[in-house]
XYZ file of C-alpha atoms in Angstrom:
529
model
C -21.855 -7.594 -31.649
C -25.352 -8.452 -31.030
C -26.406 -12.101 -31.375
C -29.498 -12.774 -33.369
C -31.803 -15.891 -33.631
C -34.296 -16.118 -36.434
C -37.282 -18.428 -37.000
C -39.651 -18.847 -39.923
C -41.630 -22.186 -41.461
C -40.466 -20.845 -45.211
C -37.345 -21.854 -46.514
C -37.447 -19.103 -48.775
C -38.041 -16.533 -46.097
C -35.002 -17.820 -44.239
C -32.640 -17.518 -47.136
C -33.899 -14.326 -48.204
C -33.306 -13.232 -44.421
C -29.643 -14.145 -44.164
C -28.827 -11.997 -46.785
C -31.175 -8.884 -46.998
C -28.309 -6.663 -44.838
C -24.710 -7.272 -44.221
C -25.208 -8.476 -40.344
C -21.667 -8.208 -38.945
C -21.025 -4.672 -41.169
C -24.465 -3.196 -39.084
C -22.742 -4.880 -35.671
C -24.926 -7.838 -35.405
C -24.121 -11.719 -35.285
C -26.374 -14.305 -36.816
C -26.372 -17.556 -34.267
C -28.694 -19.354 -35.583
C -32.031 -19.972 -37.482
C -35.402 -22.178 -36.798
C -38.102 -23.697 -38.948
C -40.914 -23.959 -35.807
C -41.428 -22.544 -32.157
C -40.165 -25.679 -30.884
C -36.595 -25.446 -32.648
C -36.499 -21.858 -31.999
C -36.951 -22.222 -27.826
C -34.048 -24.526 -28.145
C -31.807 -22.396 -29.829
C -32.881 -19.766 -27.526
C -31.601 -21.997 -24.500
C -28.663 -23.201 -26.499
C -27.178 -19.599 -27.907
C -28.619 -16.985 -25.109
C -29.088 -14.591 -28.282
C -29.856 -10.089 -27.552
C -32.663 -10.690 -30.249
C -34.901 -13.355 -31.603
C -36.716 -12.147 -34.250
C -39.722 -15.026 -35.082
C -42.509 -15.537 -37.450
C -45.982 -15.206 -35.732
C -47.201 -17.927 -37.876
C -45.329 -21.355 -37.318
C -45.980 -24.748 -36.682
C -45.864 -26.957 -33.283
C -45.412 -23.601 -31.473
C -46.487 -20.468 -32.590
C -44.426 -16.975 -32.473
C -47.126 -15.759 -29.504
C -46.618 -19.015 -27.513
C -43.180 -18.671 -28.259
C -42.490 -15.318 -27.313
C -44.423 -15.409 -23.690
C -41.899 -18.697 -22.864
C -38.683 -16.572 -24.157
C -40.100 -13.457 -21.768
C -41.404 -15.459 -19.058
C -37.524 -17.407 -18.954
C -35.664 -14.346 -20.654
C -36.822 -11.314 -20.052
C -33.754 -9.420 -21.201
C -33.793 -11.044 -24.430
C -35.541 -8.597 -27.232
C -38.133 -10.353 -28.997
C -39.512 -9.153 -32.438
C -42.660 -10.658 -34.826
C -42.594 -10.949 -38.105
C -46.481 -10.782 -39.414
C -48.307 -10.185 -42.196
C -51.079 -7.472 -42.304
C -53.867 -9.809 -41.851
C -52.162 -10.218 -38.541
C -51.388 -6.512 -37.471
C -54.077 -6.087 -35.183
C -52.732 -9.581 -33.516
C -48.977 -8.248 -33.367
C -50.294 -5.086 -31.665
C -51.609 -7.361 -28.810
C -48.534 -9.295 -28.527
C -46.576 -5.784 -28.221
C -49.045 -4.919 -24.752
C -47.987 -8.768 -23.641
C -44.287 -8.171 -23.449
C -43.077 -8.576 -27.133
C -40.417 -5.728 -27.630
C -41.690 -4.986 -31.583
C -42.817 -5.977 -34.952
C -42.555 -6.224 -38.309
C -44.624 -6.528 -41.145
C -43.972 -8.697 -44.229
C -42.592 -8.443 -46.693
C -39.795 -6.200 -45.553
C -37.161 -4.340 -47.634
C -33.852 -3.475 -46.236
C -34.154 -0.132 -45.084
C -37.644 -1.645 -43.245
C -35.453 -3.938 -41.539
C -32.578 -1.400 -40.829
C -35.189 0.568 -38.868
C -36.077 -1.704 -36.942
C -32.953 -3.189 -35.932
C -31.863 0.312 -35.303
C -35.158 0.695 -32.867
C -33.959 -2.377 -31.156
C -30.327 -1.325 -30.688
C -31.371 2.011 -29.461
C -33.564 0.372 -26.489
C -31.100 -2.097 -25.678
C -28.074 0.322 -25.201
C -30.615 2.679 -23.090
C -31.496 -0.314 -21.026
C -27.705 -1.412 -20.864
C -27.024 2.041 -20.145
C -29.392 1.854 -16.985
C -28.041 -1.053 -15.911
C -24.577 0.004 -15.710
C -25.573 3.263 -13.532
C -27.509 1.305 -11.424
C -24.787 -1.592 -10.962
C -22.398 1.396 -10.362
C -24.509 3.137 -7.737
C -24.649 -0.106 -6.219
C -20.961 -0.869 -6.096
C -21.000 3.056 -4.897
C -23.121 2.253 -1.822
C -21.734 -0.897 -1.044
C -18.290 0.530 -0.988
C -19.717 3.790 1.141
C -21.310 1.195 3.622
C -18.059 -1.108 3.635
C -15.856 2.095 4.458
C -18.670 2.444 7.152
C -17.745 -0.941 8.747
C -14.156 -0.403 8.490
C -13.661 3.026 10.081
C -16.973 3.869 12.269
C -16.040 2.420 15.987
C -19.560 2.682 16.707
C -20.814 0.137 13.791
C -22.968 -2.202 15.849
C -25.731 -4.537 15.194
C -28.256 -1.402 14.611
C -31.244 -2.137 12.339
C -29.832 0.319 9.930
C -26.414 -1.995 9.640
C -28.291 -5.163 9.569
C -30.576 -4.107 6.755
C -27.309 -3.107 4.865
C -26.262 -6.341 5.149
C -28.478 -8.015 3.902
C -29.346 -5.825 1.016
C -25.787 -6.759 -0.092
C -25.866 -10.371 0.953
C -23.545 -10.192 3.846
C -26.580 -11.800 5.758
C -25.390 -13.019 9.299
C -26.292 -16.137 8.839
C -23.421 -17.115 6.069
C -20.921 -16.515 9.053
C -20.015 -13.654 11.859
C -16.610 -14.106 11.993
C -14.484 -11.423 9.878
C -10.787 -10.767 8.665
C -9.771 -7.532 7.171
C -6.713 -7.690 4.957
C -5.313 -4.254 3.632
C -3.315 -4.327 0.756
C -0.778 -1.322 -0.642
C 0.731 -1.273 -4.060
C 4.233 -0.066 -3.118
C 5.172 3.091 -4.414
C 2.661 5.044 -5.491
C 3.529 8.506 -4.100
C 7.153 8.092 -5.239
C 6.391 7.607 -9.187
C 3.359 9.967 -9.281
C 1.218 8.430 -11.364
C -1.703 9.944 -13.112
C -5.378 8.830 -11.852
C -6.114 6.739 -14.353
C -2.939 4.444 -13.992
C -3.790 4.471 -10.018
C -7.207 3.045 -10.781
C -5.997 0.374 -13.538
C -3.030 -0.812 -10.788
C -6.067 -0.789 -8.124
C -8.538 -2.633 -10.806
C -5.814 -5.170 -11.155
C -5.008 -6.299 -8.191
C -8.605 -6.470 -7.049
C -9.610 -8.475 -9.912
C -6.972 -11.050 -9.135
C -7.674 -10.986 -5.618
C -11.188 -11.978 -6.097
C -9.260 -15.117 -8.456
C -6.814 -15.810 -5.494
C -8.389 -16.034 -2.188
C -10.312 -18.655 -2.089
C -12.184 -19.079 1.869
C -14.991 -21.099 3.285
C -17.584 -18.443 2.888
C -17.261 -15.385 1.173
C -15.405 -12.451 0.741
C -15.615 -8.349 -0.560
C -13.158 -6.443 -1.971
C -13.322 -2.346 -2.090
C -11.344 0.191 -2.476
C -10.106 1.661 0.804
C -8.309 5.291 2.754
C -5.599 6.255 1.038
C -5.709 4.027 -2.096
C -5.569 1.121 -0.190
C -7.797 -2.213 -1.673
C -9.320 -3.670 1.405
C -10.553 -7.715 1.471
C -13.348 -7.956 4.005
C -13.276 -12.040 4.954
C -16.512 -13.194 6.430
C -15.896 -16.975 7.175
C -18.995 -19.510 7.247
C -17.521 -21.226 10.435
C -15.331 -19.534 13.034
C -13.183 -23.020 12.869
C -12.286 -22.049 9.320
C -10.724 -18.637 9.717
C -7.209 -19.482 9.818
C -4.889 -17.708 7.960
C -3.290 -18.567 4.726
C -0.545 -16.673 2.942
C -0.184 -18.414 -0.205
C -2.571 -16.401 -1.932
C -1.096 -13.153 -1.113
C 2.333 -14.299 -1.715
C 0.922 -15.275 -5.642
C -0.314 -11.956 -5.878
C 2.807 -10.457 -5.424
C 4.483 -12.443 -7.510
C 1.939 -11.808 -10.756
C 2.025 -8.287 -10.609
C 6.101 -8.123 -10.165
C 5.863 -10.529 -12.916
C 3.396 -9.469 -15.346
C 2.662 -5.691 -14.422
C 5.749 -4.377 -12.946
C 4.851 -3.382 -9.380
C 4.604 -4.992 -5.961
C 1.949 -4.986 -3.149
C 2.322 -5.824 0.466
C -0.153 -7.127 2.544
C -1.254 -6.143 6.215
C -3.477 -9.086 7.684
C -5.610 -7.964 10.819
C -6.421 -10.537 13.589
C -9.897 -12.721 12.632
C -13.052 -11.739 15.339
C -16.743 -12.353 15.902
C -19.335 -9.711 15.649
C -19.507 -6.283 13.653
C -17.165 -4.635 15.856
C -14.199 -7.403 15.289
C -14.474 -5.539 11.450
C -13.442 -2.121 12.314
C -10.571 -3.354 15.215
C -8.880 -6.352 12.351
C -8.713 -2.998 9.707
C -6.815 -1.552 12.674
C -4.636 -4.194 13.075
C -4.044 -4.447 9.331
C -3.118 -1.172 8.342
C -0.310 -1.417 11.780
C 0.825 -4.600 10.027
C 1.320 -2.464 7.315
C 3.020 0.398 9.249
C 5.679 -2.353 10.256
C 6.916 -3.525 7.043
C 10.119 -2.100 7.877
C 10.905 -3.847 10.147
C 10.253 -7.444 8.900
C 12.715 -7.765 6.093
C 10.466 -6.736 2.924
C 8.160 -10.029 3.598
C 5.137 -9.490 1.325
C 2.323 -10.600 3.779
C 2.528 -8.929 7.168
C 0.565 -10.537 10.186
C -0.429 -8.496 13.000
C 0.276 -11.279 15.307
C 3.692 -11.171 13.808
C 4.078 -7.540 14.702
C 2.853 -7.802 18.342
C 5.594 -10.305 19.404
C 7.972 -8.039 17.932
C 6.384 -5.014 19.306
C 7.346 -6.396 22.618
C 11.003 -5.782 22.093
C 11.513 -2.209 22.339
C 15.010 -2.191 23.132
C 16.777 0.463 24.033
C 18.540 3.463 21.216
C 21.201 5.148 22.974
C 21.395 8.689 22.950
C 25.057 9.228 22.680
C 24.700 7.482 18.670
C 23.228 10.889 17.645
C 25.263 12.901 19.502
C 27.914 11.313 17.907
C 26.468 12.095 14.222
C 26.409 15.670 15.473
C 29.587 16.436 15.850
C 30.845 14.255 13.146
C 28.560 16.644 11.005
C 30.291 19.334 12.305
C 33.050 18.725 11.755
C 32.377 17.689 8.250
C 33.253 14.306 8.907
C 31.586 11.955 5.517
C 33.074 8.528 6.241
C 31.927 8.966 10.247
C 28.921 10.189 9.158
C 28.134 6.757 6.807
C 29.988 4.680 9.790
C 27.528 6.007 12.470
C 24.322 5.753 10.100
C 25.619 2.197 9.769
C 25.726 1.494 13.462
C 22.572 2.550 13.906
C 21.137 0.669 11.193
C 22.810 -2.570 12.610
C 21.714 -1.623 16.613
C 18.179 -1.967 14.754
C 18.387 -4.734 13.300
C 20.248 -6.791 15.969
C 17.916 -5.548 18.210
C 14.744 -6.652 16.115
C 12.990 -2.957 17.268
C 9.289 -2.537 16.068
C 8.204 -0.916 13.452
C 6.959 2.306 15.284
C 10.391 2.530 17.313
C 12.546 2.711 14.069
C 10.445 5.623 12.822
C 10.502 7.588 15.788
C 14.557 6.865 15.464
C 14.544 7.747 11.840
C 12.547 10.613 12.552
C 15.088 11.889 15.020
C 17.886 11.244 12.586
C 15.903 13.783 9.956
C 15.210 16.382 12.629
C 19.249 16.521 13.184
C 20.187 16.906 9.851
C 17.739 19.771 9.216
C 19.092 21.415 12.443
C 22.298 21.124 10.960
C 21.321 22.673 7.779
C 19.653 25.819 9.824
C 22.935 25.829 12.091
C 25.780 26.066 9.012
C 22.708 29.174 8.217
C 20.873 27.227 4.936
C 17.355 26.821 4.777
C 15.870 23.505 4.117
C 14.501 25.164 0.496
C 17.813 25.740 -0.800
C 18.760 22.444 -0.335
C 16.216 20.070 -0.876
C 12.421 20.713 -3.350
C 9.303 22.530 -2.223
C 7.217 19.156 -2.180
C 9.965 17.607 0.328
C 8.544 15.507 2.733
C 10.970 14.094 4.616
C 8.735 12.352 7.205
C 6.691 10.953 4.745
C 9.225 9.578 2.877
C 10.613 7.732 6.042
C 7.209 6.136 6.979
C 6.831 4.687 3.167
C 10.320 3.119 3.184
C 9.465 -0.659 2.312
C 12.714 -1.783 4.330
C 15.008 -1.092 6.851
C 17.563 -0.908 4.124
C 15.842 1.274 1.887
C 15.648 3.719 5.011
C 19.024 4.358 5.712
C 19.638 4.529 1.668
C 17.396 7.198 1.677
C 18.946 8.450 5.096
C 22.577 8.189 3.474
C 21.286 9.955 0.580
C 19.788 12.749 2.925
C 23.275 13.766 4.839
C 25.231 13.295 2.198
C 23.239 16.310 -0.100
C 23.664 18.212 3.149
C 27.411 17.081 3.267
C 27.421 18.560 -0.388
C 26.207 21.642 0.569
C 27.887 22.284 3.494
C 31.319 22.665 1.441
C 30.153 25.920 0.090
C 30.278 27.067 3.080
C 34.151 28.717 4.267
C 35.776 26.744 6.771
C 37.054 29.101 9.866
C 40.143 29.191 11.614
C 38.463 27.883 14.583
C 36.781 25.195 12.871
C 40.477 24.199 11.559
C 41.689 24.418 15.231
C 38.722 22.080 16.402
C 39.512 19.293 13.927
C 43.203 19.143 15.039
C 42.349 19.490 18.726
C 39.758 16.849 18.475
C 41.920 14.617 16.960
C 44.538 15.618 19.557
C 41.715 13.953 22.282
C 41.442 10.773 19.988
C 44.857 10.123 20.064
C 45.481 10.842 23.425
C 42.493 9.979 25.678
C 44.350 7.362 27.587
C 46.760 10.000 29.238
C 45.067 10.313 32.129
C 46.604 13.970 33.060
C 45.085 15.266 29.741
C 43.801 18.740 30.698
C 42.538 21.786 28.769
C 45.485 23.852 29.461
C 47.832 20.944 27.943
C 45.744 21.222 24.637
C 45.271 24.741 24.557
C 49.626 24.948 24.925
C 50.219 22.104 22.146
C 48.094 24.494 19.737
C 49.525 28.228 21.228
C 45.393 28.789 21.872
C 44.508 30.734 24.799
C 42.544 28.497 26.716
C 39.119 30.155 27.105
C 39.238 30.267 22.769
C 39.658 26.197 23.012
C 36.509 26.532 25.511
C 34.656 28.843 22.935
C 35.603 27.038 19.740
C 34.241 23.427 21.491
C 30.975 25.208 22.970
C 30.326 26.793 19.066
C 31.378 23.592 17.059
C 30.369 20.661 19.085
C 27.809 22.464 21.346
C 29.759 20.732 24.576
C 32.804 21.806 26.086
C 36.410 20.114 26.554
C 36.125 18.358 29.372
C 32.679 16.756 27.918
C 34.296 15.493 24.748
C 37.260 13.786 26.359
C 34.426 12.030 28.753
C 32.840 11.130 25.638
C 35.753 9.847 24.200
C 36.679 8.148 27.017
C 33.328 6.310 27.251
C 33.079 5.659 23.949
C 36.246 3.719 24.686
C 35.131 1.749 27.650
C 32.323 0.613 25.795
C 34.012 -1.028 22.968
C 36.389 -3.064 25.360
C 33.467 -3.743 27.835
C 31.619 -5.095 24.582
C 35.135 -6.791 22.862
C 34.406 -10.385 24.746
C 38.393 -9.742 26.092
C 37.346 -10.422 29.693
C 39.399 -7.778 30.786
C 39.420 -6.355 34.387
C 37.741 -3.219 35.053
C 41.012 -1.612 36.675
C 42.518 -2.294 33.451
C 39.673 -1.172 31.408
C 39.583 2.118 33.999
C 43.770 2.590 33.089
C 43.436 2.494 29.317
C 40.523 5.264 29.193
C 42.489 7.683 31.074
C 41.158 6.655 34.793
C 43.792 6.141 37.598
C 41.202 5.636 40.286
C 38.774 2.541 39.359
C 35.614 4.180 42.052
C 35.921 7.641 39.742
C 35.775 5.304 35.725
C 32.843 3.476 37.146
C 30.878 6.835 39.308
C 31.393 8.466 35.529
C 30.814 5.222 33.486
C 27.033 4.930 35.143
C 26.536 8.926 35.125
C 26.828 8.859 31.422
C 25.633 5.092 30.856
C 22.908 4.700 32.977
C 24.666 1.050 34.064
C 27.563 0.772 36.113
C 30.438 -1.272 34.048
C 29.971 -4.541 35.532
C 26.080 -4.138 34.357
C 26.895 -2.444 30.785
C 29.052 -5.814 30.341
C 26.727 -8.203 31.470
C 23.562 -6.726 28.732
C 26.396 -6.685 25.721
């Protein structure tokens, strides 16, 4: 609806003007009405009407004097005369002085149809012109914001400064910036259609610019890789500390109200241009981290450096261990190990980057697997499967290893179809053979191979094809295995004791083999538990 204003000395005129069309039906409001130029520059202040539409004849005021005060205060406001033909030549002269149009009395309806029509017709052309320019403003703000945010080499150049200040980023309302990227969780898992991306993205924008409230200002844009980015330019360097409580309400509307999450990755505040580019850095690592700091909402890239300091250490033998318990077929080892590993993470507090490049590992073995039982990755698992993608969007450590669990198990499922050998039969018992009797420190290969009436170089083969290691290896492995629990068990026990239960008479050859395949010697590995 367009809002109209109308002013006229006559009574009669007035009434006859309220009713001479069916306003609303035609898509225009009537606001208001005025009996001189004095009441009608009031109204004009009071109702902010698209049209006023005014008698050239009235008292106190006139419709000229009144029209060059509407245009000199309004200029987007459409203003129309209503003369008589005495006064054409008059009404003409007012058109070259800024009055949008006239009229000439008396009018019928269709007269005053085609006029309106005229009117609406400009002011949708103007609004239309308006709207492309706004947008190709946005555009180049955006384009120039995506400059600061990416381009190392955005300094103080003339180019940059005049950018600023053509959209009022001017230096002097504060040089000290924070760059906060924000990710609506999930996108590439529901595949949504463009559209919905750009509503979720309008959203959370919209209540950004409600929610984060800073001394000075701040500029929201839409980022790489759908990300909404919150440039912070503090007024005072003294005022740039960090406050969650915005982000956290964020979150917590659109779970609420729209039925998705966001997290937030909060770069480091800085001085200067160049502190821009280095905090969007820092807040898309924040970001990379999130799964490692227990699904919080708002991530801190201070946060992340302390913990990025504890790289702890992933030992080797855990996937070597998921190996051969895929193998051998082995589901409940296979969950039991991914569970280890999942708790040596967390215990351990690794960074963000370390648990991908351990997840990462953990995918490469299973696909190895799946090449080695002769599958290819296509006949188990969809063309668009992205396995290493998938890892680096998990939003928690937890929702990793679901995923991971999910991942081995589908292999686990597939690996039934293929037949079971005699040898791979032979390995199962003789493994668990090992297990039971590690501790025997005389266990040999010929002792094994005569419990299963197995030539001993088959054991050899059938250890070397299944487990990729041969006999001798596996009951080390075992054995250390062993040692480690009871070095790790708190019991206090002594080492000769420790040596004796793994199958070691001679304490100098358990602790020579404990550091070979450790690293530590036992009296170190015990200490670091």
């Amino acid at each position: 609806m367009y809002k109209v204003i109308f002013a006229d000395d006559e009574a009669r005129f007035r009434s006859y003007f309220k009713c001479v069309i069916d306003w609303n039906a035609h898509g225009f409001e009537l606001c208001g009405e005025a009996k001189n130029g004095l009441e009608a520059l009031k109204l004009v202040e009071e109702k902010l009407p698209d049209i006023a539409i005014v008698d050239i004849n009235m008292p106190y005021m006139n419709g000229m004097e009144l029209a060059a005060k509407v245009k000199e205060s309004y200029p987007s406001i459409f203003v129309v005369l209503v003369t008589g033909h005495s006064e054409f030549e008059y009404a003409r002269k007012a058109v070259k002085i800024g009055v949008d149009d006239y009229i000439l009395k008396p009018f019928d309806e269709e007269e005053l149809l085609i006029a309106l029509a005229k009117i609406k017709s400009s002011m949708e052309k103007l609004q239309s012109e308006r709207d492309k320019t706004q947008k190709e403003r946005l555009a180049l703000k955006e384009s120039f914001l995506n400059l600061l945010i990416s381009n190392d080499d955005a300094g103080d150049s003339e180019m940059i400064v005049d950018q600023m200040n053509l959209f009022e980023m001017q230096r002097k309302e504060g040089g000290c910036f924070r760059v906060i990227s924000v990710e609506i969780d999930g996108l590439h898992e529901e595949l949504l259609n463009p559209a919905e991306v750009r509503l979720r993205k309008s959203t959370v924008s919209s209540l950004l610019g409600d929610l984060i409230q800073i001394a000075g200002k701040h500029h929201i844009f839409n980022g790489p890789e759908n990300r909404i980015i919150m440039l912070l330019q503090y007024a005072h360097e003294e005022s740039s500390s960090f406050s969650e409580e915005g982000f956290v309400k964020l979150n917590s509307m659109v779970r609420k109200h729209f039925g998705f999450t966001v997290t937030v990755g909060a770069g480091r505040a800085g001085s200067g241009l160049a502190s821009i580019r280095q905090s969007y850095k820092e807040s898309v690592i924040a970001l990379r981290n999130r799964i490692s700091m227990n699904m919080n909402a708002v991530l801190k890239y201070e946060d992340i450096v302390s913990r990025s300091a504890n790289i702890g250490f992933y030992p080797s033998e855990m996937n070597e261990n998921l190996l051969i318990h895929l193998r051998l077929r082995d589901e409940d080892r296979i969950k039991e190990t991914l569970d280890a590993i999942q708790n040596y993470i967390r215990n351990n507090q690794l960074s963000g980057d370390y648990i991908h490049m351990i997840l990462a590992g953990l995918v490469s073995l299973c696909l190895t697997y799946v090449h080695e039982i002769g599958k290819h990755v296509n006949d188990i698992f969809p063309d668009h499967f992205s396995p290493f993608e998938e890892i680096t969007n998990q939003p928690s450590l937890e929702a990793a290893f679901e995923w991971m669990n999910g991942l081995y198990m589908k292999v686990m499922e597939h690996s039934k179809s293929v037949k079971r050998s005699k040898s791979n039969k032979i390995l199962t018992l003789a493994r668990e053979h090992i297990d039971t009797h590690y501790a025997d420190s005389q266990l040999k290969v010929e002792d094994i191979s005569r419990h299963f009436l197995i030539q001993p170089r088959y054991l050899l083969k059938i250890f070397k094809d299944g487990l990729g290691m041969s006999v001798s290896d596996y009951i080390v492995e075992t054995r250390m295995k062993r040692a480690k629990e009871l070095l790790s068990s708190g019991q206090n026990l002594r080492l000769s004791s420790i040596a004796e239960m793994v199958g070691y008479s001679d304490l100098g050859h358990f602790s020579k083999t404990f550091k070979k395949h450790t690293g530590l010697s036992p009296s170190e590995y015990e200490v670091t538990r």
